[in-house]
PDB file of C-alpha atoms in Angstrom:
ATOM      1  CA  UNK A   1       2.142   6.665  10.200  1.00  0.00           C
ATOM      2  CA  UNK A   2       1.473   6.377   6.469  1.00  0.00           C
ATOM      3  CA  UNK A   3       4.064   6.729   3.726  1.00  0.00           C
ATOM      4  CA  UNK A   4       2.964   7.912   0.298  1.00  0.00           C
ATOM      5  CA  UNK A   5       4.626   9.133  -2.860  1.00  0.00           C
ATOM      6  CA  UNK A   6       4.501  12.693  -4.145  1.00  0.00           C
ATOM      7  CA  UNK A   7       1.249  12.077  -6.030  1.00  0.00           C
ATOM      8  CA  UNK A   8      -0.654  12.177  -2.740  1.00  0.00           C
ATOM      9  CA  UNK A   9       0.634  15.482  -1.408  1.00  0.00           C
ATOM     10  CA  UNK A  10      -1.649  18.459  -0.947  1.00  0.00           C
ATOM     11  CA  UNK A  11      -4.912  18.586   0.936  1.00  0.00           C
ATOM     12  CA  UNK A  12      -4.846  14.825   1.618  1.00  0.00           C
ATOM     13  CA  UNK A  13      -2.147  15.308   4.258  1.00  0.00           C
ATOM     14  CA  UNK A  14      -4.348  17.724   6.209  1.00  0.00           C
ATOM     15  CA  UNK A  15      -7.478  15.590   5.766  1.00  0.00           C
ATOM     16  CA  UNK A  16      -5.774  12.438   7.082  1.00  0.00           C
ATOM     17  CA  UNK A  17      -4.507  14.377  10.095  1.00  0.00           C
ATOM     18  CA  UNK A  18      -7.920  15.875  10.884  1.00  0.00           C
ATOM     19  CA  UNK A  19     -10.057  12.796  10.166  1.00  0.00           C
ATOM     20  CA  UNK A  20      -7.900  10.069  11.697  1.00  0.00           C
ATOM     21  CA  UNK A  21      -5.095  11.829  13.629  1.00  0.00           C
ATOM     22  CA  UNK A  22      -2.543   9.911  11.531  1.00  0.00           C
ATOM     23  CA  UNK A  23       0.709  11.265  10.150  1.00  0.00           C
ATOM     24  CA  UNK A  24       1.020  11.110   6.357  1.00  0.00           C
ATOM     25  CA  UNK A  25       4.652  11.332   5.262  1.00  0.00           C
ATOM     26  CA  UNK A  26       5.331  12.146   1.615  1.00  0.00           C
ATOM     27  CA  UNK A  27       8.406  10.334   0.272  1.00  0.00           C
ATOM     28  CA  UNK A  28       9.927  12.652  -2.329  1.00  0.00           C
ATOM     29  CA  UNK A  29      12.609  12.077  -4.940  1.00  0.00           C
ATOM     30  CA  UNK A  30      15.788  14.109  -4.989  1.00  0.00           C
ATOM     31  CA  UNK A  31      15.451  16.672  -7.782  1.00  0.00           C
ATOM     32  CA  UNK A  32      19.163  16.561  -8.607  1.00  0.00           C
ATOM     33  CA  UNK A  33      19.284  12.822  -9.355  1.00  0.00           C
ATOM     34  CA  UNK A  34      18.218  11.531 -12.775  1.00  0.00           C
ATOM     35  CA  UNK A  35      17.179   7.970 -13.539  1.00  0.00           C
ATOM     36  CA  UNK A  36      16.339   5.318 -10.969  1.00  0.00           C
ATOM     37  CA  UNK A  37      16.502   6.342  -7.347  1.00  0.00           C
ATOM     38  CA  UNK A  38      15.793   4.080  -4.389  1.00  0.00           C
ATOM     39  CA  UNK A  39      13.273   5.860  -2.180  1.00  0.00           C
ATOM     40  CA  UNK A  40      13.132   5.099   1.543  1.00  0.00           C
ATOM     41  CA  UNK A  41      10.010   3.236   2.754  1.00  0.00           C
ATOM     42  CA  UNK A  42       8.706   2.930  -0.824  1.00  0.00           C
ATOM     43  CA  UNK A  43       9.859  -0.688  -1.018  1.00  0.00           C
ATOM     44  CA  UNK A  44       7.489  -1.585   1.840  1.00  0.00           C
ATOM     45  CA  UNK A  45       4.464  -0.594  -0.231  1.00  0.00           C
ATOM     46  CA  UNK A  46       5.737  -2.257  -3.407  1.00  0.00           C
ATOM     47  CA  UNK A  47       6.545  -5.485  -1.530  1.00  0.00           C
ATOM     48  CA  UNK A  48       3.054  -5.572   0.014  1.00  0.00           C
ATOM     49  CA  UNK A  49       1.419  -5.077  -3.394  1.00  0.00           C
ATOM     50  CA  UNK A  50       3.532  -7.950  -4.751  1.00  0.00           C
ATOM     51  CA  UNK A  51       2.362 -10.220  -1.911  1.00  0.00           C
ATOM     52  CA  UNK A  52      -1.277  -9.349  -2.584  1.00  0.00           C
ATOM     53  CA  UNK A  53      -0.937  -9.894  -6.347  1.00  0.00           C
ATOM     54  CA  UNK A  54       0.388 -13.431  -5.814  1.00  0.00           C
ATOM     55  CA  UNK A  55      -3.204 -14.514  -5.214  1.00  0.00           C
ATOM     56  CA  UNK A  56      -5.089 -15.292  -8.417  1.00  0.00           C
ATOM     57  CA  UNK A  57      -8.229 -13.488  -7.278  1.00  0.00           C
ATOM     58  CA  UNK A  58      -6.271 -10.214  -7.177  1.00  0.00           C
ATOM     59  CA  UNK A  59      -4.617 -10.604 -10.571  1.00  0.00           C
ATOM     60  CA  UNK A  60      -7.572  -8.844 -12.208  1.00  0.00           C
ATOM     61  CA  UNK A  61     -10.559  -6.909 -10.952  1.00  0.00           C
ATOM     62  CA  UNK A  62     -13.062  -9.758 -10.672  1.00  0.00           C
ATOM     63  CA  UNK A  63     -15.189  -8.290  -7.908  1.00  0.00           C
ATOM     64  CA  UNK A  64     -18.320  -6.232  -8.510  1.00  0.00           C
ATOM     65  CA  UNK A  65     -18.320  -4.485  -5.139  1.00  0.00           C
ATOM     66  CA  UNK A  66     -15.462  -2.581  -3.534  1.00  0.00           C
ATOM     67  CA  UNK A  67     -16.341  -4.167  -0.191  1.00  0.00           C
ATOM     68  CA  UNK A  68     -15.774  -7.631  -1.633  1.00  0.00           C
ATOM     69  CA  UNK A  69     -12.412  -6.620  -3.057  1.00  0.00           C
ATOM     70  CA  UNK A  70     -11.396  -5.134   0.280  1.00  0.00           C
ATOM     71  CA  UNK A  71     -12.474  -8.302   2.083  1.00  0.00           C
ATOM     72  CA  UNK A  72     -10.386 -10.424  -0.294  1.00  0.00           C
ATOM     73  CA  UNK A  73      -7.338  -8.264   0.425  1.00  0.00           C
ATOM     74  CA  UNK A  74      -7.925  -8.759   4.149  1.00  0.00           C
ATOM     75  CA  UNK A  75      -8.181 -12.525   3.624  1.00  0.00           C
ATOM     76  CA  UNK A  76      -4.967 -12.583   1.584  1.00  0.00           C
ATOM     77  CA  UNK A  77      -3.067 -10.673   4.261  1.00  0.00           C
ATOM     78  CA  UNK A  78      -4.520 -12.826   7.063  1.00  0.00           C
ATOM     79  CA  UNK A  79      -3.439 -15.947   5.184  1.00  0.00           C
ATOM     80  CA  UNK A  80       0.030 -14.494   4.704  1.00  0.00           C
ATOM     81  CA  UNK A  81       0.383 -13.706   8.413  1.00  0.00           C
ATOM     82  CA  UNK A  82      -0.954 -17.132   9.466  1.00  0.00           C
ATOM     83  CA  UNK A  83       1.584 -18.877   7.224  1.00  0.00           C
ATOM     84  CA  UNK A  84       4.361 -16.861   8.850  1.00  0.00           C
ATOM     85  CA  UNK A  85       3.160 -17.793  12.325  1.00  0.00           C
ATOM     86  CA  UNK A  86       3.003 -21.509  11.526  1.00  0.00           C
TER      87      UNK A  86
END
């Protein structure tokens, strides 16, 4: 299951279902509320981005290849999980 904001709705939902058999849930804001609104499951994504950005290598886009950047994100998350296990 993947949670995404309203910017990802449309054909992406169908593509994710067909390509990977995953469920893409769009977290939408209430149209009647103005100002800040706490959205369910959105905090999980924001918290994960904050954890990743704590590493200096992710503070800016230093990598030339997307594969290297992806590998560094994997390393950061592995390090985070290992520290929690210890």
